[in-house]
Amino acid sequence: MTQNTWNVESVAAELMACEAERRDRVRFTDEWPELDVDTGYQIQDLNLEKRLARGEKLIGVKLGLTSKAKQERMGVYAPFVAWLTDAMVLPLGEPVPQDKLIHPRIEPEIVFVMKDRLEGPGVTCESAMAAVDTVSAGAEIIDSRYKDFKFRAGDVIADNASSGAFAVGEKVVNAADIDVVAEAVRVEVDGELVHTATGADVQGHPGEALALAANDLARRGLAIEAGWIVLTGGMSDAVFAPAGSEVACRFSTLGDVVIHGGPVEG
Ligand code: OOG
Ligand code: MG
């Protein structure tokens, strides 16, 4: 047996290096089983500090594994929170940034923009929804720094929940004017329907996911701030988004978010 040499600093540095070099690796928990949820968040927070120090701006949070479809695919059965910075924004119409990502996958998400600050503990679905300003359709482009997206909870939390990029649809609806539970989505790859889901698939109500984020952040003394974007979590399983592909997330009332995989090389 080799002696474990991993710690918060070295795992954080290795994950940032993997991201910069577009290199995947095996999960850390095989060599360092003590990498639990709380340690994962320490690593996540340390790398957020590095992102901010290099000039990125914190613009919100994303939820991970808030639907059964995602939990079953990834084999991790508890939701978690991660950070969004402005460097992750993919303007509508731009292709998947293949030159920055390792093995991008796309998933449909219901996106909130916050009206008020939301601070846990004790946030409920109702109080969470009262703090939401607007709702939009979203497509998140996830990218894991782990080979074949194989990780345990501590690994994926440390890896900022497989953050890559995300696009938000054009249509913006007041939170009071939409039934987010009934909002449905069809995910098409190259014109072929591959997944369907509704807002109910996200913790029963996307507002529950938001409440969970606020209550979870409170454990670290943090809150969701007014103006922040919240990705409430993949409604369905994600689909691969290689060069040459077209992934369309077609929402029932929020419109479409269509993402192209970009040109095929050579
Ligand atoms: C983890 C990231 C999860 C979501 O919406 O569930 C996530 C992964 O699936 O690699 O962004
Ligand atoms: Mg997601």
mmCIF file of C-alpha atoms and ligand atoms in Angstrom:
data_model
loop_
_atom_site.group_PDB
_atom_site.id
_atom_site.type_symbol
_atom_site.label_atom_id
_atom_site.label_comp_id
_atom_site.label_asym_id
_atom_site.label_seq_id
_atom_site.Cartn_x
_atom_site.Cartn_y
_atom_site.Cartn_z
ATOM 1 C CA MET A 1 0.000 0.000 0.000
ATOM 2 C CA THR A 2 1.227 3.434 -0.876
ATOM 3 C CA GLN A 3 0.919 6.107 1.770
ATOM 4 C CA ASN A 4 -1.735 8.690 0.993
ATOM 5 C CA THR A 5 -0.275 12.088 0.203
ATOM 6 C CA TRP A 6 -3.483 13.897 -0.652
ATOM 7 C CA ASN A 7 -4.808 16.779 1.386
ATOM 8 C CA VAL A 8 -7.120 19.765 0.781
ATOM 9 C CA GLU A 9 -4.376 21.852 -0.858
ATOM 10 C CA SER A 10 -2.935 19.140 -3.104
ATOM 11 C CA VAL A 11 -6.321 17.891 -4.333
ATOM 12 C CA ALA A 12 -7.422 21.472 -5.029
ATOM 13 C CA ALA A 13 -4.234 22.137 -7.010
ATOM 14 C CA GLU A 14 -4.528 18.869 -8.953
ATOM 15 C CA LEU A 15 -8.148 19.614 -9.926
ATOM 16 C CA MET A 16 -7.226 23.099 -11.163
ATOM 17 C CA ALA A 17 -4.324 21.596 -13.147
ATOM 18 C CA CYS A 18 -6.601 18.945 -14.691
ATOM 19 C CA GLU A 19 -9.019 21.668 -15.737
ATOM 20 C CA ALA A 20 -6.294 23.846 -17.244
ATOM 21 C CA GLU A 21 -4.638 20.926 -19.060
ATOM 22 C CA ARG A 22 -7.920 19.238 -20.104
ATOM 23 C CA ARG A 23 -6.754 16.086 -18.372
ATOM 24 C CA ASP A 24 -8.991 13.615 -16.571
ATOM 25 C CA ARG A 25 -7.852 11.399 -13.707
ATOM 26 C CA VAL A 26 -9.105 8.698 -11.361
ATOM 27 C CA ARG A 27 -11.134 9.775 -8.353
ATOM 28 C CA PHE A 28 -9.239 10.681 -5.198
ATOM 29 C CA THR A 29 -11.429 8.737 -2.763
ATOM 30 C CA ASP A 30 -9.817 5.435 -3.794
ATOM 31 C CA GLU A 31 -6.523 6.744 -2.376
ATOM 32 C CA TRP A 32 -7.971 9.110 0.205
ATOM 33 C CA PRO A 33 -11.238 7.736 1.628
ATOM 34 C CA GLU A 34 -11.364 10.585 4.164
ATOM 35 C CA LEU A 35 -12.279 12.923 1.303
ATOM 36 C CA ASP A 36 -15.850 13.307 2.548
ATOM 37 C CA VAL A 37 -18.544 15.892 1.821
ATOM 38 C CA ASP A 38 -17.158 18.508 4.237
ATOM 39 C CA THR A 39 -13.605 18.083 2.948
ATOM 40 C CA GLY A 40 -14.970 18.303 -0.596
ATOM 41 C CA TYR A 41 -16.486 21.696 0.207
ATOM 42 C CA GLN A 42 -13.185 22.925 1.681
ATOM 43 C CA ILE A 43 -11.514 22.055 -1.625
ATOM 44 C CA GLN A 44 -14.347 23.628 -3.633
ATOM 45 C CA ASP A 45 -14.071 26.853 -1.600
ATOM 46 C CA LEU A 46 -10.280 26.981 -1.916
ATOM 47 C CA ASN A 47 -10.549 26.726 -5.703
ATOM 48 C CA LEU A 48 -13.269 29.389 -5.765
ATOM 49 C CA GLU A 49 -10.783 31.696 -4.028
ATOM 50 C CA LYS A 50 -8.246 30.930 -6.787
ATOM 51 C CA ARG A 51 -10.831 31.627 -9.502
ATOM 52 C CA LEU A 52 -11.712 34.974 -7.887
ATOM 53 C CA ALA A 53 -8.034 35.843 -7.435
ATOM 54 C CA ARG A 54 -7.487 35.413 -11.181
ATOM 55 C CA GLY A 55 -10.308 37.854 -11.889
ATOM 56 C CA GLU A 56 -13.436 35.720 -12.227
ATOM 57 C CA LYS A 57 -16.614 37.025 -10.610
ATOM 58 C CA LEU A 58 -18.910 34.951 -8.431
ATOM 59 C CA ILE A 59 -22.371 35.084 -10.025
ATOM 60 C CA GLY A 60 -24.317 32.296 -8.375
ATOM 61 C CA VAL A 61 -24.602 28.658 -7.461
ATOM 62 C CA LYS A 62 -25.520 25.393 -9.095
ATOM 63 C CA LEU A 63 -27.172 22.378 -7.585
ATOM 64 C CA GLY A 64 -25.968 18.889 -8.375
ATOM 65 C CA LEU A 65 -27.869 15.625 -8.390
ATOM 66 C CA THR A 66 -31.313 16.981 -7.517
ATOM 67 C CA SER A 67 -33.133 14.517 -9.784
ATOM 68 C CA LYS A 68 -33.459 10.723 -9.626
ATOM 69 C CA ALA A 69 -32.253 10.489 -13.231
ATOM 70 C CA LYS A 70 -28.976 12.230 -12.351
ATOM 71 C CA GLN A 71 -28.491 10.411 -9.032
ATOM 72 C CA GLU A 72 -28.956 7.008 -10.591
ATOM 73 C CA ARG A 73 -26.636 7.748 -13.512
ATOM 74 C CA MET A 74 -23.847 9.061 -11.278
ATOM 75 C CA GLY A 75 -24.379 6.584 -8.415
ATOM 76 C CA VAL A 76 -24.365 9.399 -5.844
ATOM 77 C CA TYR A 77 -27.618 9.768 -3.963
ATOM 78 C CA ALA A 78 -27.401 13.150 -2.251
ATOM 79 C CA PRO A 79 -27.682 16.625 -3.794
ATOM 80 C CA PHE A 80 -24.961 19.245 -3.339
ATOM 81 C CA VAL A 81 -24.036 22.840 -4.173
ATOM 82 C CA ALA A 82 -21.215 24.379 -6.227
ATOM 83 C CA TRP A 83 -20.084 27.776 -7.509
ATOM 84 C CA LEU A 84 -20.829 29.628 -10.747
ATOM 85 C CA THR A 85 -18.479 32.314 -12.030
ATOM 86 C CA ASP A 86 -18.772 34.604 -15.042
ATOM 87 C CA ALA A 87 -16.114 32.534 -16.842
ATOM 88 C CA MET A 88 -18.680 29.716 -17.100
ATOM 89 C CA VAL A 89 -21.277 31.739 -18.999
ATOM 90 C CA LEU A 90 -21.819 30.511 -22.553
ATOM 91 C CA PRO A 91 -23.541 33.225 -24.615
ATOM 92 C CA LEU A 92 -26.511 31.901 -26.608
ATOM 93 C CA GLY A 93 -25.488 30.834 -30.084
ATOM 94 C CA GLU A 94 -21.912 29.977 -29.136
ATOM 95 C CA PRO A 95 -20.840 26.353 -29.514
ATOM 96 C CA VAL A 96 -19.606 24.077 -26.752
ATOM 97 C CA PRO A 97 -16.096 25.348 -25.825
ATOM 98 C CA GLN A 98 -14.498 22.040 -26.840
ATOM 99 C CA ASP A 99 -10.986 23.532 -26.546
ATOM 100 C CA LYS A 100 -11.510 24.068 -22.808
ATOM 101 C CA LEU A 101 -13.441 20.933 -21.836
ATOM 102 C CA ILE A 102 -12.553 17.247 -21.536
ATOM 103 C CA HIS A 103 -15.781 15.312 -22.210
ATOM 104 C CA PRO A 104 -18.681 17.772 -22.143
ATOM 105 C CA ARG A 105 -22.245 16.651 -21.517
ATOM 106 C CA ILE A 106 -25.374 18.799 -21.656
ATOM 107 C CA GLU A 107 -28.362 18.718 -19.298
ATOM 108 C CA PRO A 108 -31.561 20.804 -19.104
ATOM 109 C CA GLU A 109 -32.073 22.972 -16.040
ATOM 110 C CA ILE A 110 -34.599 25.405 -14.640
ATOM 111 C CA VAL A 111 -32.752 28.630 -13.849
ATOM 112 C CA PHE A 112 -33.666 31.171 -11.167
ATOM 113 C CA VAL A 113 -32.433 34.730 -10.781
ATOM 114 C CA MET A 114 -32.728 35.953 -7.200
ATOM 115 C CA LYS A 115 -34.663 39.037 -6.134
ATOM 116 C CA ASP A 116 -33.716 38.849 -2.451
ATOM 117 C CA ARG A 117 -30.904 37.449 -0.367
ATOM 118 C CA LEU A 118 -31.761 33.967 0.899
ATOM 119 C CA GLU A 119 -30.121 32.827 4.082
ATOM 120 C CA GLY A 120 -30.568 29.492 5.837
ATOM 121 C CA PRO A 121 -31.130 27.551 7.959
ATOM 122 C CA GLY A 122 -34.866 27.012 7.938
ATOM 123 C CA VAL A 123 -35.501 28.053 4.327
ATOM 124 C CA THR A 124 -38.573 26.271 2.903
ATOM 125 C CA CYS A 125 -39.683 25.801 -0.677
ATOM 126 C CA GLU A 126 -42.189 28.602 -0.141
ATOM 127 C CA SER A 127 -39.777 31.111 1.383
ATOM 128 C CA ALA A 128 -37.218 30.201 -1.281
ATOM 129 C CA MET A 129 -39.671 30.858 -4.129
ATOM 130 C CA ALA A 130 -40.667 34.192 -2.563
ATOM 131 C CA ALA A 131 -37.037 35.318 -2.979
ATOM 132 C CA VAL A 132 -36.891 34.424 -6.698
ATOM 133 C CA ASP A 133 -37.170 37.218 -9.246
ATOM 134 C CA THR A 134 -37.292 35.462 -12.628
ATOM 135 C CA VAL A 135 -37.203 32.003 -14.175
ATOM 136 C CA SER A 136 -35.562 30.929 -17.439
ATOM 137 C CA ALA A 137 -34.651 27.777 -19.311
ATOM 138 C CA GLY A 138 -31.046 26.650 -19.080
ATOM 139 C CA ALA A 139 -28.635 24.134 -20.511
ATOM 140 C CA GLU A 140 -25.641 23.249 -18.400
ATOM 141 C CA ILE A 141 -22.519 21.864 -20.048
ATOM 142 C CA ILE A 142 -20.984 19.707 -17.344
ATOM 143 C CA ASP A 143 -17.423 18.420 -17.547
ATOM 144 C CA SER A 144 -15.872 16.155 -14.944
ATOM 145 C CA ARG A 145 -12.174 16.081 -14.182
ATOM 146 C CA TYR A 146 -12.650 12.376 -13.394
ATOM 147 C CA LYS A 147 -12.304 9.614 -15.952
ATOM 148 C CA ASP A 148 -15.688 8.519 -17.289
ATOM 149 C CA PHE A 149 -17.444 10.800 -14.741
ATOM 150 C CA LYS A 150 -16.676 8.185 -12.042
ATOM 151 C CA PHE A 151 -16.647 9.767 -8.593
ATOM 152 C CA ARG A 152 -17.999 9.632 -5.058
ATOM 153 C CA ALA A 153 -19.693 12.553 -3.288
ATOM 154 C CA GLY A 154 -16.441 14.006 -1.889
ATOM 155 C CA ASP A 155 -14.711 13.835 -5.279
ATOM 156 C CA VAL A 156 -17.458 15.583 -7.224
ATOM 157 C CA ILE A 157 -18.050 18.278 -4.600
ATOM 158 C CA ALA A 158 -14.295 19.005 -4.634
ATOM 159 C CA ASP A 159 -14.533 19.238 -8.449
ATOM 160 C CA ASN A 160 -17.116 22.049 -8.165
ATOM 161 C CA ALA A 161 -19.821 19.585 -9.215
ATOM 162 C CA SER A 162 -18.400 19.036 -12.713
ATOM 163 C CA SER A 163 -18.790 22.710 -13.606
ATOM 164 C CA GLY A 164 -17.981 23.644 -17.177
ATOM 165 C CA ALA A 165 -20.238 26.181 -18.838
ATOM 166 C CA PHE A 166 -23.906 27.064 -18.963
ATOM 167 C CA ALA A 167 -26.312 28.871 -21.272
ATOM 168 C CA VAL A 168 -29.506 30.627 -20.214
ATOM 169 C CA GLY A 169 -32.454 30.961 -22.597
ATOM 170 C CA GLU A 170 -33.684 34.263 -23.951
ATOM 171 C CA LYS A 171 -37.103 34.161 -22.331
ATOM 172 C CA VAL A 172 -37.374 35.624 -18.826
ATOM 173 C CA VAL A 173 -40.561 35.004 -16.833
ATOM 174 C CA ASN A 174 -41.591 36.397 -13.435
ATOM 175 C CA ALA A 175 -41.515 33.655 -10.822
ATOM 176 C CA ALA A 176 -45.169 34.369 -9.945
ATOM 177 C CA ASP A 177 -46.224 33.743 -13.545
ATOM 178 C CA ILE A 178 -44.963 30.189 -14.062
ATOM 179 C CA ASP A 179 -45.678 26.742 -12.655
ATOM 180 C CA VAL A 180 -42.098 25.500 -12.337
ATOM 181 C CA VAL A 181 -43.252 22.053 -11.207
ATOM 182 C CA ALA A 182 -45.242 21.480 -14.400
ATOM 183 C CA GLU A 183 -42.626 23.009 -16.699
ATOM 184 C CA ALA A 184 -41.568 20.224 -19.061
ATOM 185 C CA VAL A 185 -38.523 19.726 -21.233
ATOM 186 C CA ARG A 186 -37.674 17.549 -24.217
ATOM 187 C CA VAL A 187 -34.007 16.924 -24.899
ATOM 188 C CA GLU A 188 -33.194 16.217 -28.545
ATOM 189 C CA VAL A 189 -29.848 15.141 -29.927
ATOM 190 C CA ASP A 190 -29.494 15.740 -33.657
ATOM 191 C CA GLY A 191 -33.273 16.026 -33.892
ATOM 192 C CA GLU A 192 -33.982 12.823 -32.025
ATOM 193 C CA LEU A 193 -35.844 12.850 -28.717
ATOM 194 C CA VAL A 194 -33.699 11.268 -25.980
ATOM 195 C CA HIS A 195 -35.056 12.532 -22.647
ATOM 196 C CA THR A 196 -38.188 14.121 -21.227
ATOM 197 C CA ALA A 197 -38.581 15.540 -17.734
ATOM 198 C CA THR A 198 -40.494 18.146 -15.737
ATOM 199 C CA GLY A 199 -39.728 20.519 -12.871
ATOM 200 C CA ALA A 200 -41.283 17.936 -10.541
ATOM 201 C CA ASP A 201 -38.278 15.720 -11.242
ATOM 202 C CA VAL A 202 -36.088 18.279 -9.435
ATOM 203 C CA GLN A 203 -36.600 17.471 -5.730
ATOM 204 C CA GLY A 204 -40.358 17.442 -6.359
ATOM 205 C CA HIS A 205 -40.153 21.223 -6.882
ATOM 206 C CA PRO A 206 -37.180 23.300 -8.093
ATOM 207 C CA GLY A 207 -37.885 25.600 -5.116
ATOM 208 C CA GLU A 208 -36.939 22.682 -2.858
ATOM 209 C CA ALA A 209 -33.566 22.587 -4.602
ATOM 210 C CA LEU A 210 -33.128 26.309 -4.000
ATOM 211 C CA ALA A 211 -34.085 25.899 -0.328
ATOM 212 C CA LEU A 212 -31.625 23.041 -0.049
ATOM 213 C CA ALA A 213 -28.850 25.228 -1.485
ATOM 214 C CA ALA A 214 -29.573 28.033 0.973
ATOM 215 C CA ASN A 215 -29.724 25.671 3.937
ATOM 216 C CA ASP A 216 -26.574 23.868 2.854
ATOM 217 C CA LEU A 217 -24.622 27.101 2.346
ATOM 218 C CA ALA A 218 -25.692 28.199 5.831
ATOM 219 C CA ARG A 219 -23.592 25.360 7.247
ATOM 220 C CA ARG A 220 -20.595 27.251 5.858
ATOM 221 C CA GLY A 221 -21.910 30.624 7.046
ATOM 222 C CA LEU A 222 -22.860 31.622 3.491
ATOM 223 C CA ALA A 223 -26.064 32.788 1.825
ATOM 224 C CA ILE A 224 -27.527 33.105 -1.667
ATOM 225 C CA GLU A 225 -27.270 36.757 -2.657
ATOM 226 C CA ALA A 226 -29.756 38.993 -4.494
ATOM 227 C CA GLY A 227 -29.022 38.990 -8.226
ATOM 228 C CA TRP A 228 -27.413 35.565 -8.201
ATOM 229 C CA ILE A 229 -28.182 32.921 -10.806
ATOM 230 C CA VAL A 230 -29.194 29.502 -9.483
ATOM 231 C CA LEU A 231 -29.061 26.392 -11.665
ATOM 232 C CA THR A 232 -31.463 24.065 -9.872
ATOM 233 C CA GLY A 233 -29.969 20.839 -11.244
ATOM 234 C CA GLY A 234 -30.248 18.593 -14.264
ATOM 235 C CA MET A 235 -33.896 17.609 -14.796
ATOM 236 C CA SER A 236 -32.896 14.564 -16.838
ATOM 237 C CA ASP A 237 -29.723 12.625 -17.439
ATOM 238 C CA ALA A 238 -27.109 14.530 -19.463
ATOM 239 C CA VAL A 239 -26.171 13.788 -23.081
ATOM 240 C CA PHE A 240 -22.725 13.895 -24.677
ATOM 241 C CA ALA A 241 -22.058 16.982 -26.783
ATOM 242 C CA PRO A 242 -19.203 16.205 -29.181
ATOM 243 C CA ALA A 243 -18.147 18.404 -32.107
ATOM 244 C CA GLY A 244 -20.713 18.157 -34.877
ATOM 245 C CA SER A 245 -23.646 17.449 -32.573
ATOM 246 C CA GLU A 246 -26.685 19.568 -31.839
ATOM 247 C CA VAL A 247 -28.405 19.338 -28.473
ATOM 248 C CA ALA A 248 -31.781 21.057 -28.118
ATOM 249 C CA CYS A 249 -33.492 21.516 -24.754
ATOM 250 C CA ARG A 250 -37.074 22.423 -25.652
ATOM 251 C CA PHE A 251 -39.097 23.696 -22.701
ATOM 252 C CA SER A 252 -42.904 23.758 -22.613
ATOM 253 C CA THR A 253 -43.285 27.479 -21.813
ATOM 254 C CA LEU A 254 -39.717 28.802 -21.367
ATOM 255 C CA GLY A 255 -38.590 28.285 -24.963
ATOM 256 C CA ASP A 256 -35.653 26.416 -26.472
ATOM 257 C CA VAL A 257 -31.950 26.402 -25.660
ATOM 258 C CA VAL A 258 -30.079 24.874 -28.578
ATOM 259 C CA ILE A 259 -26.354 24.195 -28.293
ATOM 260 C CA HIS A 260 -24.068 23.158 -31.104
ATOM 261 C CA GLY A 261 -21.063 20.962 -30.514
ATOM 262 C CA GLY A 262 -18.942 23.100 -32.828
ATOM 263 C CA PRO A 263 -17.064 22.247 -36.007
ATOM 264 C CA VAL A 264 -15.593 18.801 -36.577
ATOM 265 C CA GLU A 265 -11.789 19.093 -36.925
ATOM 266 C CA GLY A 266 -9.834 17.923 -39.944
HETATM 267 C C1 OOG B 1 -22.251 16.091 -11.384
HETATM 268 C C2 OOG B 1 -22.843 17.436 -11.633
HETATM 269 C C3 OOG B 1 -24.276 17.428 -11.403
HETATM 270 C C4 OOG B 1 -26.483 18.362 -11.917
HETATM 271 O O1 OOG B 1 -27.203 19.227 -12.407
HETATM 272 O O2 OOG B 1 -26.926 17.340 -11.393
HETATM 273 C C5 OOG B 1 -25.046 18.565 -11.964
HETATM 274 C C6 OOG B 1 -22.212 15.295 -12.642
HETATM 275 O O3 OOG B 1 -23.267 14.826 -13.083
HETATM 276 O O4 OOG B 1 -21.114 15.117 -13.185
HETATM 277 O O5 OOG B 1 -24.612 19.586 -12.463
HETATM 278 MG MG MG B 2 -26.216 20.603 -13.621
#
